Amino acid sequence: MKDELFEEQVANLSEAHFLVLCWAAQSEGRQAKYNITNCFDDLKRCSITRTKQTAVAAVEALGALRFVSLRGEGNRRNLYITRYGAKALEALVLRQRYSPRPSAFLEGA
């Protein structure tokens, strides 16, 4: 039952969710602080959204699924991928449903 729920959750993730998971994982690998503003800028650059509200909604959904954690650090809310998020990202990569896209923030970091 638990695996079925996880598979259903992953199957319903959008490209925006996939990209946020990718960028959160990449930022941790580079020891960079990735926040919601960076996320919005990257999603906008990829023509996924034009509003910060949509970016926040994607991040909040991933947070509710426990795929990312949000931590207030200074005046920013930084994103960190969880082990469940890493597992979801792995499943999406293996399914080849979406392709990774570069993050403008991470390219400059």
Short mmCIF file of N, CA and C in Angstrom, two decimals:
data_model
loop_
_atom_site.label_atom_id
_atom_site.label_comp_id
_atom_site.label_asym_id
_atom_site.label_seq_id
_atom_site.Cartn_x
_atom_site.Cartn_y
_atom_site.Cartn_z
N MET A 1 0.82 -1.20 0.00
CA MET A 1 0.00 0.00 0.00
C MET A 1 0.87 1.26 0.00
N LYS A 2 1.92 1.26 0.82
CA LYS A 2 2.80 2.41 0.92
C LYS A 2 3.49 2.69 -0.42
N ASP A 3 3.95 1.62 -1.10
CA ASP A 3 4.60 1.78 -2.39
C ASP A 3 3.62 2.28 -3.44
N GLU A 4 2.38 1.82 -3.37
CA GLU A 4 1.36 2.27 -4.31
C GLU A 4 1.11 3.77 -4.17
N LEU A 5 1.03 4.23 -2.94
CA LEU A 5 0.82 5.66 -2.70
C LEU A 5 1.97 6.48 -3.25
N PHE A 6 3.19 6.03 -2.98
CA PHE A 6 4.37 6.74 -3.48
C PHE A 6 4.35 6.78 -5.01
N GLU A 7 4.07 5.67 -5.64
CA GLU A 7 4.04 5.62 -7.10
C GLU A 7 2.97 6.55 -7.66
N GLU A 8 1.84 6.61 -7.01
CA GLU A 8 0.76 7.50 -7.44
C GLU A 8 1.18 8.96 -7.28
N GLN A 9 1.83 9.27 -6.18
CA GLN A 9 2.31 10.64 -5.95
C GLN A 9 3.31 11.05 -7.04
N VAL A 10 4.26 10.18 -7.33
CA VAL A 10 5.27 10.48 -8.33
C VAL A 10 4.65 10.60 -9.72
N ALA A 11 3.70 9.74 -10.03
CA ALA A 11 3.06 9.78 -11.35
C ALA A 11 2.32 11.09 -11.59
N ASN A 12 1.93 11.76 -10.53
CA ASN A 12 1.16 13.00 -10.68
C ASN A 12 2.00 14.26 -10.57
N LEU A 13 3.32 14.12 -10.49
CA LEU A 13 4.17 15.29 -10.44
C LEU A 13 4.30 15.92 -11.83
N SER A 14 4.29 17.24 -11.87
CA SER A 14 4.41 17.97 -13.12
C SER A 14 5.88 18.25 -13.43
N GLU A 15 6.11 18.83 -14.60
CA GLU A 15 7.48 19.20 -14.96
C GLU A 15 8.05 20.21 -13.97
N ALA A 16 7.22 21.12 -13.50
CA ALA A 16 7.68 22.11 -12.52
C ALA A 16 8.19 21.41 -11.26
N HIS A 17 7.46 20.40 -10.78
CA HIS A 17 7.88 19.65 -9.60
C HIS A 17 9.22 18.95 -9.87
N PHE A 18 9.32 18.33 -11.03
CA PHE A 18 10.55 17.63 -11.41
C PHE A 18 11.74 18.59 -11.40
N LEU A 19 11.56 19.75 -12.01
CA LEU A 19 12.66 20.71 -12.09
C LEU A 19 13.05 21.22 -10.72
N VAL A 20 12.08 21.48 -9.87
CA VAL A 20 12.40 21.95 -8.51
C VAL A 20 13.20 20.89 -7.77
N LEU A 21 12.82 19.63 -7.91
CA LEU A 21 13.57 18.55 -7.27
C LEU A 21 15.00 18.48 -7.83
N CYS A 22 15.12 18.58 -9.15
CA CYS A 22 16.45 18.56 -9.79
C CYS A 22 17.32 19.69 -9.25
N TRP A 23 16.80 20.89 -9.29
CA TRP A 23 17.58 22.05 -8.89
C TRP A 23 17.91 22.03 -7.40
N ALA A 24 16.99 21.55 -6.58
CA ALA A 24 17.27 21.45 -5.15
C ALA A 24 18.40 20.45 -4.91
N ALA A 25 18.36 19.32 -5.61
CA ALA A 25 19.41 18.31 -5.46
C ALA A 25 20.75 18.85 -5.96
N GLN A 26 20.73 19.52 -7.11
CA GLN A 26 21.97 20.07 -7.66
C GLN A 26 22.57 21.14 -6.74
N SER A 27 21.70 21.96 -6.18
CA SER A 27 22.21 23.03 -5.30
C SER A 27 22.86 22.45 -4.06
N GLU A 28 22.28 21.40 -3.52
CA GLU A 28 22.90 20.77 -2.35
C GLU A 28 24.25 20.16 -2.71
N GLY A 29 24.32 19.57 -3.91
CA GLY A 29 25.59 19.00 -4.36
C GLY A 29 26.67 20.06 -4.51
N ARG A 30 26.26 21.27 -4.82
CA ARG A 30 27.21 22.38 -4.99
C ARG A 30 27.33 23.23 -3.72
N GLN A 31 26.64 22.82 -2.69
CA GLN A 31 26.60 23.54 -1.42
C GLN A 31 26.16 24.99 -1.61
N ALA A 32 25.18 25.17 -2.48
CA ALA A 32 24.59 26.49 -2.71
C ALA A 32 23.22 26.54 -2.05
N LYS A 33 22.82 27.70 -1.62
CA LYS A 33 21.50 27.87 -1.00
C LYS A 33 20.49 28.23 -2.08
N TYR A 34 19.55 27.32 -2.33
CA TYR A 34 18.54 27.50 -3.37
C TYR A 34 17.22 27.86 -2.69
N ASN A 35 16.66 29.02 -3.06
CA ASN A 35 15.45 29.47 -2.39
C ASN A 35 14.29 29.64 -3.38
N ILE A 36 13.14 30.01 -2.86
CA ILE A 36 11.94 30.12 -3.68
C ILE A 36 12.09 31.18 -4.77
N THR A 37 12.78 32.27 -4.48
CA THR A 37 13.00 33.29 -5.51
C THR A 37 13.84 32.74 -6.65
N ASN A 38 14.90 32.00 -6.33
CA ASN A 38 15.70 31.36 -7.38
C ASN A 38 14.85 30.39 -8.19
N CYS A 39 14.02 29.64 -7.49
CA CYS A 39 13.13 28.68 -8.13
C CYS A 39 12.19 29.39 -9.10
N PHE A 40 11.56 30.46 -8.67
CA PHE A 40 10.66 31.22 -9.53
C PHE A 40 11.40 31.73 -10.76
N ASP A 41 12.57 32.31 -10.56
CA ASP A 41 13.34 32.84 -11.69
C ASP A 41 13.68 31.73 -12.69
N ASP A 42 14.06 30.57 -12.19
CA ASP A 42 14.40 29.45 -13.08
C ASP A 42 13.17 28.93 -13.82
N LEU A 43 12.05 28.78 -13.11
CA LEU A 43 10.82 28.31 -13.77
C LEU A 43 10.33 29.31 -14.81
N LYS A 44 10.47 30.58 -14.51
CA LYS A 44 10.08 31.62 -15.46
C LYS A 44 10.97 31.57 -16.70
N ARG A 45 12.26 31.41 -16.49
CA ARG A 45 13.21 31.32 -17.61
C ARG A 45 12.90 30.12 -18.51
N CYS A 46 12.40 29.04 -17.93
CA CYS A 46 12.04 27.84 -18.70
C CYS A 46 10.64 27.91 -19.29
N SER A 47 9.98 29.04 -19.10
CA SER A 47 8.60 29.25 -19.58
C SER A 47 7.60 28.28 -18.96
N ILE A 48 7.87 27.87 -17.73
CA ILE A 48 6.94 26.99 -17.00
C ILE A 48 5.86 27.84 -16.33
N THR A 49 6.24 29.02 -15.85
CA THR A 49 5.29 29.91 -15.18
C THR A 49 5.68 31.36 -15.41
N ARG A 50 4.70 32.21 -15.19
CA ARG A 50 4.97 33.65 -15.24
C ARG A 50 4.71 34.29 -13.89
N THR A 51 4.23 33.51 -12.92
CA THR A 51 3.89 34.08 -11.62
C THR A 51 4.63 33.37 -10.49
N LYS A 52 5.01 34.15 -9.50
CA LYS A 52 5.68 33.57 -8.33
C LYS A 52 4.72 32.67 -7.56
N GLN A 53 3.43 32.99 -7.63
CA GLN A 53 2.43 32.19 -6.93
C GLN A 53 2.46 30.73 -7.40
N THR A 54 2.64 30.51 -8.70
CA THR A 54 2.70 29.15 -9.23
C THR A 54 3.95 28.44 -8.74
N ALA A 55 5.06 29.14 -8.69
CA ALA A 55 6.30 28.54 -8.19
C ALA A 55 6.16 28.17 -6.72
N VAL A 56 5.57 29.05 -5.94
CA VAL A 56 5.37 28.78 -4.51
C VAL A 56 4.44 27.58 -4.35
N ALA A 57 3.40 27.49 -5.15
CA ALA A 57 2.47 26.36 -5.07
C ALA A 57 3.18 25.04 -5.36
N ALA A 58 4.05 25.03 -6.35
CA ALA A 58 4.80 23.81 -6.68
C ALA A 58 5.70 23.41 -5.51
N VAL A 59 6.37 24.38 -4.93
CA VAL A 59 7.26 24.11 -3.79
C VAL A 59 6.46 23.64 -2.59
N GLU A 60 5.35 24.29 -2.32
CA GLU A 60 4.52 23.90 -1.17
C GLU A 60 3.96 22.49 -1.35
N ALA A 61 3.58 22.13 -2.58
CA ALA A 61 3.09 20.77 -2.84
C ALA A 61 4.18 19.75 -2.55
N LEU A 62 5.39 20.04 -3.01
CA LEU A 62 6.51 19.14 -2.74
C LEU A 62 6.81 19.07 -1.24
N GLY A 63 6.62 20.17 -0.56
CA GLY A 63 6.80 20.18 0.89
C GLY A 63 5.76 19.33 1.59
N ALA A 64 4.50 19.42 1.14
CA ALA A 64 3.43 18.62 1.73
C ALA A 64 3.66 17.13 1.51
N LEU A 65 4.26 16.79 0.38
CA LEU A 65 4.58 15.39 0.10
C LEU A 65 5.84 14.93 0.82
N ARG A 66 6.52 15.86 1.47
CA ARG A 66 7.78 15.61 2.19
C ARG A 66 8.91 15.30 1.21
N PHE A 67 8.82 15.81 -0.01
CA PHE A 67 9.87 15.63 -1.02
C PHE A 67 10.93 16.73 -0.90
N VAL A 68 10.55 17.87 -0.37
CA VAL A 68 11.51 18.93 -0.06
C VAL A 68 11.19 19.46 1.33
N SER A 69 12.20 20.02 1.96
CA SER A 69 11.96 20.73 3.22
C SER A 69 12.33 22.19 2.98
N LEU A 70 11.60 23.06 3.61
CA LEU A 70 11.83 24.50 3.52
C LEU A 70 12.37 24.96 4.87
N ARG A 71 13.48 25.64 4.83
CA ARG A 71 14.07 26.13 6.06
C ARG A 71 14.29 27.64 5.96
N GLY A 72 13.78 28.33 6.95
CA GLY A 72 14.01 29.76 7.01
C GLY A 72 15.44 30.00 7.48
N GLU A 73 16.22 30.62 6.63
CA GLU A 73 17.61 30.92 6.95
C GLU A 73 17.85 32.39 6.60
N GLY A 74 17.94 33.19 7.64
CA GLY A 74 18.03 34.63 7.41
C GLY A 74 16.68 35.12 6.93
N ASN A 75 16.67 35.86 5.85
CA ASN A 75 15.39 36.34 5.32
C ASN A 75 14.93 35.52 4.13
N ARG A 76 15.46 34.33 3.94
CA ARG A 76 15.11 33.46 2.82
C ARG A 76 14.58 32.12 3.32
N ARG A 77 13.72 31.52 2.49
CA ARG A 77 13.27 30.15 2.74
C ARG A 77 13.97 29.26 1.71
N ASN A 78 14.97 28.53 2.18
CA ASN A 78 15.77 27.69 1.29
C ASN A 78 15.17 26.30 1.17
N LEU A 79 15.37 25.70 -0.01
CA LEU A 79 14.83 24.38 -0.32
C LEU A 79 15.91 23.33 -0.17
N TYR A 80 15.53 22.21 0.42
CA TYR A 80 16.43 21.08 0.56
C TYR A 80 15.66 19.82 0.18
N ILE A 81 16.25 19.00 -0.66
CA ILE A 81 15.59 17.77 -1.06
C ILE A 81 15.69 16.76 0.09
N THR A 82 14.62 16.02 0.31
CA THR A 82 14.61 15.00 1.36
C THR A 82 14.95 13.65 0.72
N ARG A 83 15.09 12.64 1.54
CA ARG A 83 15.37 11.30 0.97
C ARG A 83 14.19 10.82 0.14
N TYR A 84 12.96 11.22 0.51
CA TYR A 84 11.79 10.85 -0.28
C TYR A 84 11.79 11.60 -1.62
N GLY A 85 12.22 12.84 -1.57
CA GLY A 85 12.33 13.64 -2.79
C GLY A 85 13.39 13.06 -3.72
N ALA A 86 14.49 12.61 -3.15
CA ALA A 86 15.55 11.99 -3.96
C ALA A 86 15.04 10.71 -4.62
N LYS A 87 14.25 9.96 -3.88
CA LYS A 87 13.67 8.73 -4.43
C LYS A 87 12.67 9.06 -5.54
N ALA A 88 11.88 10.11 -5.34
CA ALA A 88 10.93 10.54 -6.37
C ALA A 88 11.66 11.04 -7.61
N LEU A 89 12.72 11.81 -7.41
CA LEU A 89 13.51 12.31 -8.53
C LEU A 89 14.12 11.14 -9.30
N GLU A 90 14.64 10.18 -8.59
CA GLU A 90 15.21 9.00 -9.24
C GLU A 90 14.16 8.29 -10.10
N ALA A 91 12.97 8.12 -9.54
CA ALA A 91 11.89 7.45 -10.28
C ALA A 91 11.53 8.23 -11.55
N LEU A 92 11.47 9.56 -11.45
CA LEU A 92 11.14 10.38 -12.62
C LEU A 92 12.25 10.31 -13.67
N VAL A 93 13.49 10.31 -13.23
CA VAL A 93 14.61 10.21 -14.17
C VAL A 93 14.57 8.87 -14.89
N LEU A 94 14.33 7.80 -14.16
CA LEU A 94 14.29 6.47 -14.76
C LEU A 94 13.13 6.33 -15.75
N ARG A 95 12.04 7.00 -15.49
CA ARG A 95 10.88 6.96 -16.40
C ARG A 95 11.08 7.87 -17.62
N GLN A 96 12.06 8.74 -17.56
CA GLN A 96 12.37 9.68 -18.64
C GLN A 96 11.15 10.49 -19.07
N ARG A 97 10.35 10.85 -18.09
CA ARG A 97 9.14 11.62 -18.38
C ARG A 97 9.46 13.08 -18.69
N TYR A 98 10.43 13.64 -18.00
CA TYR A 98 10.86 15.02 -18.20
C TYR A 98 12.36 15.05 -18.38
N SER A 99 12.82 16.10 -19.01
CA SER A 99 14.26 16.29 -19.19
C SER A 99 14.74 17.40 -18.27
N PRO A 100 15.91 17.22 -17.67
CA PRO A 100 16.46 18.29 -16.85
C PRO A 100 16.73 19.53 -17.70
N ARG A 101 16.61 20.68 -17.07
CA ARG A 101 16.93 21.95 -17.72
C ARG A 101 17.91 22.69 -16.81
N PRO A 102 18.74 23.52 -17.41
CA PRO A 102 19.70 24.24 -16.57
C PRO A 102 19.04 25.30 -15.70
N SER A 103 19.61 25.50 -14.55
CA SER A 103 19.18 26.54 -13.63
C SER A 103 20.09 27.74 -13.81
N ALA A 104 19.52 28.90 -14.09
CA ALA A 104 20.31 30.12 -14.23
C ALA A 104 21.05 30.41 -12.92
N PHE A 105 20.38 30.17 -11.80
CA PHE A 105 21.02 30.41 -10.50
C PHE A 105 22.25 29.52 -10.33
N LEU A 106 22.09 28.23 -10.63
CA LEU A 106 23.20 27.30 -10.43
C LEU A 106 24.31 27.49 -11.45
N GLU A 107 23.98 27.96 -12.63
CA GLU A 107 25.02 28.24 -13.62
C GLU A 107 25.90 29.39 -13.14
N GLY A 108 25.29 30.32 -12.43
CA GLY A 108 26.04 31.47 -11.91
C GLY A 108 26.70 31.20 -10.57
N ALA A 109 26.33 30.10 -9.91
CA ALA A 109 26.85 29.81 -8.57
C ALA A 109 28.23 29.19 -8.64
#
